[in-house]
Structure formats: C-alpha cells, structure tokens
JSON list of C-alpha atoms in Angstrom, two decimals:
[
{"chain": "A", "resi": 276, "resn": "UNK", "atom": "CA", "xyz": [-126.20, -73.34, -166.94]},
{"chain": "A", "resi": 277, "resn": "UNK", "atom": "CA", "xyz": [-124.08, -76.21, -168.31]},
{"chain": "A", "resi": 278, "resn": "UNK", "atom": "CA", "xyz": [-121.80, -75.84, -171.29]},
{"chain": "A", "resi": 279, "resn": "UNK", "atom": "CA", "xyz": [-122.40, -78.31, -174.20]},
{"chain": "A", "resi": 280, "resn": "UNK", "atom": "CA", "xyz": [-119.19, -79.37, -175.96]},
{"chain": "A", "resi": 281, "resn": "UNK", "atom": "CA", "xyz": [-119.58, -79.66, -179.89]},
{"chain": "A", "resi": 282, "resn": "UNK", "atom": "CA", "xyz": [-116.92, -81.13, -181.91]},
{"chain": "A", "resi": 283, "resn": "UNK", "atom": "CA", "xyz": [-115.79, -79.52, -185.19]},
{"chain": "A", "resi": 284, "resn": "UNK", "atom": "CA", "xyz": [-113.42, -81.46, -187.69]},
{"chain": "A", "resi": 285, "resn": "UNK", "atom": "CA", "xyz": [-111.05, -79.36, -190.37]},
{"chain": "A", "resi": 286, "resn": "UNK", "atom": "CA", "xyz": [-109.49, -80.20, -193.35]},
{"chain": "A", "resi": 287, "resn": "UNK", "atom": "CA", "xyz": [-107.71, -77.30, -194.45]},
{"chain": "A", "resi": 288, "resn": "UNK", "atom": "CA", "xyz": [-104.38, -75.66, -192.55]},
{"chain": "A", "resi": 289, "resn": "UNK", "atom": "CA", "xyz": [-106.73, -72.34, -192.24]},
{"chain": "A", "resi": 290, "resn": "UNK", "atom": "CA", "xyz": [-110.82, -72.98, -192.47]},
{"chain": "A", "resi": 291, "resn": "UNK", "atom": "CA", "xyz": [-113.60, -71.31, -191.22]},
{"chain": "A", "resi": 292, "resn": "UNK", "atom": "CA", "xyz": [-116.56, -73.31, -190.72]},
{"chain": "A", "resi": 293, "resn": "UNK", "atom": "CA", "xyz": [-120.09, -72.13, -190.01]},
{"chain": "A", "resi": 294, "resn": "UNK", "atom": "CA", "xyz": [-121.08, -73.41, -186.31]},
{"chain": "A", "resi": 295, "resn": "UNK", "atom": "CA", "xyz": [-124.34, -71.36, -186.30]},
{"chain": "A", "resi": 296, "resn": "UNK", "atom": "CA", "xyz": [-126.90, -74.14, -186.46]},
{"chain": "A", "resi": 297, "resn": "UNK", "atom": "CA", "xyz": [-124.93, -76.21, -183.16]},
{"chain": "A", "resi": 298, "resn": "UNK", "atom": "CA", "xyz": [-125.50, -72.74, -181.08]},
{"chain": "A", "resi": 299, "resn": "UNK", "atom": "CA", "xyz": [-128.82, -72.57, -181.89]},
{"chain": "A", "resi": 300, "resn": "UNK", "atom": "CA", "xyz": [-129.08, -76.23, -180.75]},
{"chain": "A", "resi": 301, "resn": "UNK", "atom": "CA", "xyz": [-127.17, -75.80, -177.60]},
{"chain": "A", "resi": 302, "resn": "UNK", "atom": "CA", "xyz": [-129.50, -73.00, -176.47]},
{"chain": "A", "resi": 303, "resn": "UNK", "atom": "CA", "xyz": [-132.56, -74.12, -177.96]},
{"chain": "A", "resi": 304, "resn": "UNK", "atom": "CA", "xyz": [-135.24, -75.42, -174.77]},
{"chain": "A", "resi": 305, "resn": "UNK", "atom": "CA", "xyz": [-132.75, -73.27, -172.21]},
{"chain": "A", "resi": 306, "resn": "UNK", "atom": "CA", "xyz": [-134.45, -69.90, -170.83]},
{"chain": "A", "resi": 307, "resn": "UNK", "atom": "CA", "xyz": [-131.06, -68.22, -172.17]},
{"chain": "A", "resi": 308, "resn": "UNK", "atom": "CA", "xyz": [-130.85, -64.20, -172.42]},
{"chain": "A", "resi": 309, "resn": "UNK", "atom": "CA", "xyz": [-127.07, -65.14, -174.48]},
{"chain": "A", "resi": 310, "resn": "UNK", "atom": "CA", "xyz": [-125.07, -68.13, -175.31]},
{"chain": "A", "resi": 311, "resn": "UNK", "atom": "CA", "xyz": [-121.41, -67.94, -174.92]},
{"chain": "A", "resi": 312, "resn": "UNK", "atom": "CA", "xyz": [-119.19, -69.74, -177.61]},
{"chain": "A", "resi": 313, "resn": "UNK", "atom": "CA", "xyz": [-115.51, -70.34, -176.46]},
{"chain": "A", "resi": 314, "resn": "UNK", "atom": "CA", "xyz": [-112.99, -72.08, -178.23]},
{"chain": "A", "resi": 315, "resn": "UNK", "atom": "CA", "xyz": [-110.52, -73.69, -175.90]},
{"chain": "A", "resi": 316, "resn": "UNK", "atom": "CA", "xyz": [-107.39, -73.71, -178.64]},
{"chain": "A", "resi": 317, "resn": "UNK", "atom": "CA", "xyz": [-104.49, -71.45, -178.88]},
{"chain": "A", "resi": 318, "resn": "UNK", "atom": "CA", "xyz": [-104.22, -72.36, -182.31]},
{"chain": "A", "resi": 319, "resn": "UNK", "atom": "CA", "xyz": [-108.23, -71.21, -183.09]},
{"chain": "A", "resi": 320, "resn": "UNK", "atom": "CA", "xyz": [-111.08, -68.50, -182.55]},
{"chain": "A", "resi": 321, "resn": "UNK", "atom": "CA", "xyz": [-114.58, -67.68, -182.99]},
{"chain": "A", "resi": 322, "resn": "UNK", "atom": "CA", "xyz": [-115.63, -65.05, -185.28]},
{"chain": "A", "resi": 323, "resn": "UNK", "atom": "CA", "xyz": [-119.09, -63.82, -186.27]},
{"chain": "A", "resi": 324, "resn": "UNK", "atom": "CA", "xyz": [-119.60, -62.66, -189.95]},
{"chain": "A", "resi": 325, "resn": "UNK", "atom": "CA", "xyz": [-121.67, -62.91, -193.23]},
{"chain": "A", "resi": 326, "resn": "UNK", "atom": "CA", "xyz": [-122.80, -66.31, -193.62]},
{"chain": "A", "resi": 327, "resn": "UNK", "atom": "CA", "xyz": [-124.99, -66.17, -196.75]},
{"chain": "A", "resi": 328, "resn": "UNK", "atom": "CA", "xyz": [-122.01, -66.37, -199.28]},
{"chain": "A", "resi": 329, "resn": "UNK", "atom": "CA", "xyz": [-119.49, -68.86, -198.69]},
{"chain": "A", "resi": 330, "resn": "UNK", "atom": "CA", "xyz": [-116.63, -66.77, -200.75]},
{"chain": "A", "resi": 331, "resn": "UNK", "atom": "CA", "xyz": [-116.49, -64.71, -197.47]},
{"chain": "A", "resi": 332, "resn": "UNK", "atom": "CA", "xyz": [-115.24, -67.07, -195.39]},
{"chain": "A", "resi": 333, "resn": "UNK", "atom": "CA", "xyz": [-113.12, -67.98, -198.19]},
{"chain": "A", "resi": 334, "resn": "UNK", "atom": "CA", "xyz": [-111.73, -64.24, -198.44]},
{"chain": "A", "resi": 335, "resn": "UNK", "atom": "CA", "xyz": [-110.84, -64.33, -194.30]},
{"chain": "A", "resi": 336, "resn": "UNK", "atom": "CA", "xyz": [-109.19, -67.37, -194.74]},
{"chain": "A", "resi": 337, "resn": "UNK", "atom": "CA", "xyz": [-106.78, -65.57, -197.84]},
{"chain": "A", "resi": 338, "resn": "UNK", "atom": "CA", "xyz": [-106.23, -62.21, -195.43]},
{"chain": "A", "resi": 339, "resn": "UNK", "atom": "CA", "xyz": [-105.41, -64.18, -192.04]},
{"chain": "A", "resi": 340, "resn": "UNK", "atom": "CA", "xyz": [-102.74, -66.34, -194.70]},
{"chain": "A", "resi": 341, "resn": "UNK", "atom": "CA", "xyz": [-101.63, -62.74, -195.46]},
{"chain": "A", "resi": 342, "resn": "UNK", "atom": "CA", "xyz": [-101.77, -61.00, -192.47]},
{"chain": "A", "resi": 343, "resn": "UNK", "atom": "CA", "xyz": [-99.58, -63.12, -190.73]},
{"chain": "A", "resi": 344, "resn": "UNK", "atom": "CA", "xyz": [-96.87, -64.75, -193.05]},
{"chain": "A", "resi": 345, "resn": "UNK", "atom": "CA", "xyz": [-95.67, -68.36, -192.43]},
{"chain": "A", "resi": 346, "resn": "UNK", "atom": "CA", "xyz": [-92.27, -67.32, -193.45]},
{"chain": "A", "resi": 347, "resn": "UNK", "atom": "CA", "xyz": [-91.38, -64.87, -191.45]},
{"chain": "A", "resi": 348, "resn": "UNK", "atom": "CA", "xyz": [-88.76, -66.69, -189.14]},
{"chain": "A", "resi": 349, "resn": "UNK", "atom": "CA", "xyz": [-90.75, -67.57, -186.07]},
{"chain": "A", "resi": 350, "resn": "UNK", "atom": "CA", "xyz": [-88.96, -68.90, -183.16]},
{"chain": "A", "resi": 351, "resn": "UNK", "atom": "CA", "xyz": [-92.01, -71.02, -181.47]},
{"chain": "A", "resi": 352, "resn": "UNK", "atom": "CA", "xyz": [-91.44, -74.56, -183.13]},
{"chain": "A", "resi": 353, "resn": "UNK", "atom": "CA", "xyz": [-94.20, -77.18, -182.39]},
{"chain": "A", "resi": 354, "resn": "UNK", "atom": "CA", "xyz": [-93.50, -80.44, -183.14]},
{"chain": "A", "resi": 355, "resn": "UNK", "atom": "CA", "xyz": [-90.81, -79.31, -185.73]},
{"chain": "A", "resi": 356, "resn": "UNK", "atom": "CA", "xyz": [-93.51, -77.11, -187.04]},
{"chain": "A", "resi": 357, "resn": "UNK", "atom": "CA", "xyz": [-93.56, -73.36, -186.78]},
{"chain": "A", "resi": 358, "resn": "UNK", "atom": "CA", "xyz": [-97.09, -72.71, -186.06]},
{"chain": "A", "resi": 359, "resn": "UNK", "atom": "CA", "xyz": [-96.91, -69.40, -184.59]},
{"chain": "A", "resi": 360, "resn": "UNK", "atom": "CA", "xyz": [-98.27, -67.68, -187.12]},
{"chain": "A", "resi": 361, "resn": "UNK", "atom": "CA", "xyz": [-101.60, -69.92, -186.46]},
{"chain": "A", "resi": 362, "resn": "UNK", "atom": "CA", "xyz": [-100.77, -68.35, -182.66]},
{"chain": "A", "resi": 363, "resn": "UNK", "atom": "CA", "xyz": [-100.86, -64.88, -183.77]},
{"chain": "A", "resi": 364, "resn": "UNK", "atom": "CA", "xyz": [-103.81, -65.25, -186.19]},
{"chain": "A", "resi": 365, "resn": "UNK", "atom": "CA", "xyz": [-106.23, -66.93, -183.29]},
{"chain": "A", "resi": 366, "resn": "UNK", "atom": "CA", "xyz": [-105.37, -63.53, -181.33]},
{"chain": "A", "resi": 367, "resn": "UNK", "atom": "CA", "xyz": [-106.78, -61.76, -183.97]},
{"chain": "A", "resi": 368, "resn": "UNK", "atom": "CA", "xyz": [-109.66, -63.50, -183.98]},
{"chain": "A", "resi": 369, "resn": "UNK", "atom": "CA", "xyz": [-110.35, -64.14, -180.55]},
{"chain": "A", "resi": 370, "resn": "UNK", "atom": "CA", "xyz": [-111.36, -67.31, -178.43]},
{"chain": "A", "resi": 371, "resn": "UNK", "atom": "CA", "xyz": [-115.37, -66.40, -177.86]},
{"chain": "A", "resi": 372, "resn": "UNK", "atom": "CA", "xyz": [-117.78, -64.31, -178.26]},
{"chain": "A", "resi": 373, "resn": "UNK", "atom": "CA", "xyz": [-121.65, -63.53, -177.17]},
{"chain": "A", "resi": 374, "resn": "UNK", "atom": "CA", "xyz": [-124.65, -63.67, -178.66]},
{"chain": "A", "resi": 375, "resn": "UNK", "atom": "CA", "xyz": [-128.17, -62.27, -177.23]},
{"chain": "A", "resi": 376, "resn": "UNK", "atom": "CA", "xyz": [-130.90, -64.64, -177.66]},
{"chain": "A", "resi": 377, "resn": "UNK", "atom": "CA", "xyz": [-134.31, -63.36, -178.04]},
{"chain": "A", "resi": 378, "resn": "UNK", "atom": "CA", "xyz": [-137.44, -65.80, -178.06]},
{"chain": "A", "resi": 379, "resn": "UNK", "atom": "CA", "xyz": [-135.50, -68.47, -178.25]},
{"chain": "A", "resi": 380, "resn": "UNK", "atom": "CA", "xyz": [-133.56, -67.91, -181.05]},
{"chain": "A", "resi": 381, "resn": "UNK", "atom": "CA", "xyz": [-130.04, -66.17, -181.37]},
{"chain": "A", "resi": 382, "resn": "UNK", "atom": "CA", "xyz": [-130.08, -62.85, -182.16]},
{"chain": "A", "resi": 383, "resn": "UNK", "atom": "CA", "xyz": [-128.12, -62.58, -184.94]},
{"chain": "A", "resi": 384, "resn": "UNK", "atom": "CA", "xyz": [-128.60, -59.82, -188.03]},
{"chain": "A", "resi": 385, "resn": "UNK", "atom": "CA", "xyz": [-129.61, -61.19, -190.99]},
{"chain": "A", "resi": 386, "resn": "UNK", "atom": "CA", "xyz": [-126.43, -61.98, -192.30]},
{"chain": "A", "resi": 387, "resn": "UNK", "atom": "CA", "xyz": [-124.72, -62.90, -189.66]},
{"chain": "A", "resi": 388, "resn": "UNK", "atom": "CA", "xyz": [-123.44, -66.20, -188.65]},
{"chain": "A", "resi": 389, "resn": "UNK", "atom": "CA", "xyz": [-120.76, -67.87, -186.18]},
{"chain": "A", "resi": 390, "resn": "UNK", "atom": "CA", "xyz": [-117.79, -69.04, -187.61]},
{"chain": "A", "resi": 391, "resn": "UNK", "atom": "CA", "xyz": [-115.26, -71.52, -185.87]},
{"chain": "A", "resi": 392, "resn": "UNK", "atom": "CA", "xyz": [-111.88, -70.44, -187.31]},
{"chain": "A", "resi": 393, "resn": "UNK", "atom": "CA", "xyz": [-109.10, -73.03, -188.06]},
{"chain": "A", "resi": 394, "resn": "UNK", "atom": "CA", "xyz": [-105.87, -71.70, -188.26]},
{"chain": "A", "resi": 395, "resn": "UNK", "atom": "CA", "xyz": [-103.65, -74.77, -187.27]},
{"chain": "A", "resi": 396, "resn": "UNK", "atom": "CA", "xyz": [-105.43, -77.91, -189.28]},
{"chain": "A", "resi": 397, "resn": "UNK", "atom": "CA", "xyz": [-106.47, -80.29, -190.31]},
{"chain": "A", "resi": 398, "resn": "UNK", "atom": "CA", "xyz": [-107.78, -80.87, -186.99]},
{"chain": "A", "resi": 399, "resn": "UNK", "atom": "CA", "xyz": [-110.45, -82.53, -184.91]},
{"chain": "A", "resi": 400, "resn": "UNK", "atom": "CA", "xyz": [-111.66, -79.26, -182.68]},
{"chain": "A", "resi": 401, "resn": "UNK", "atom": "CA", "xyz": [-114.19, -78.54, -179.60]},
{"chain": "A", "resi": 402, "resn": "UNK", "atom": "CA", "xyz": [-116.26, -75.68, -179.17]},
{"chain": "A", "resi": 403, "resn": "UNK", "atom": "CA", "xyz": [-118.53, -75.32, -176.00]},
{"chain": "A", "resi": 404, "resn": "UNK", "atom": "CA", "xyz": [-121.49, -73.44, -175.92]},
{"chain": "A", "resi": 405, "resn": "UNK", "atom": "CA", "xyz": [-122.71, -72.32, -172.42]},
{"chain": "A", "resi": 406, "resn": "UNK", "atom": "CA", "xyz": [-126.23, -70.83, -172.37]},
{"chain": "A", "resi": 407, "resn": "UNK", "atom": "CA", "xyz": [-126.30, -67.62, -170.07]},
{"chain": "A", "resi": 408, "resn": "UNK", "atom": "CA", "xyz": [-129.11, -66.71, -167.94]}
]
C-alpha cells in the first residue's frame, strides 16, 4: 500500500505531539492488518505512550532534556549548533513503530497514543504512515 506523508509543525526545541488521530486517518478505508509510522529525521522519533494526560508528554520531554545533556562537549556541530544531543535522544526513541489495526481502527490500549517526538525544533516535520496488508 502507499504511504501518506503528514506534516507536523513544532515549537519547542524538544516536543512531543500526539499524531494519533492522522494514523487513524491514514489507515482508515484501507483493508490494513498494521500501519507503519516512520519518521524520516535524524533529529526525531516516534514513540507510543499515555495520551490521556498531557503532563506525560510533558515529563518525557524533561527526562530526554536530562538524559542527554546539551552541555556535555559534543563534537557534531550543525550549523554552528551542537545538536547531537537531539542525535542521541532520537536513538532512544526510535524512528517508527507498528501498530495492529483491528476493524478498522488501530489497536491501541486504552491509554495509549502515538507521539511524534521533537528533539531538534522548532521545526516543520513529516511523518508517513504506510498501511500494511
């Protein structure tokens, strides 16, 4: 099946933002068994969390700052910038992940939702979505 690119816009250095309701889109009239999200960014991930009370995405934003220290002396410089540690926190996180759909609908828990992570911004992002068969 065909991927469907989704644009996501930050405003904060590190943000996650809750992509849940574009996946469901993406897939939604498709005969998908999964949807793959993929984030094609070195400087960003996908995640899949609580979505039900925003202070958690708040709280993974605080421990990726914390995690990975901006001054730490990194050698990659972009643009007179270091921005590894955004580098080393989208590792963490990842670039996709995969999510069943049943019925029609994605097969998430009950408090789970998809999270596009940015750990480079402010930034104007893409995320595809490629229903599986």
């Amino acid at each position: 099946q065909q991927s469907g690119e989704h644009q996501v816009v930050a405003k904060r250095r590190t943000q996650l933002l809750e992509i849940t309701r574009e996946v469901q889109e993406a897939v939604d009239g498709t005969d998908a068994a999964a949807a793959l999200v993929f984030v094609p960014h070195t400087t960003a991930g996908v995640t899949i969390n609580e979505h039900a009370d925003p202070a958690v995405a708040r709280d993974f934003e605080r421990a990726l700052e914390r995690l990975v220290g901006e001054g730490w002396g990194w050698e990659h410089i972009e643009a007179g910038e270091e921005n590894a540690p955004a580098h080393i926190r989208a590792a963490l996180m990842g670039p996709q992940v995969v999510v069943p759909v049943e019925g029609g609908r994605l097969a998430l828990g009950t408090w789970q939702g998809i999270f596009f992570c940015e750990l480079d911004g402010p930034r104007d992002r893409t995320v595809l979505v490629t229903p599986l068969s």
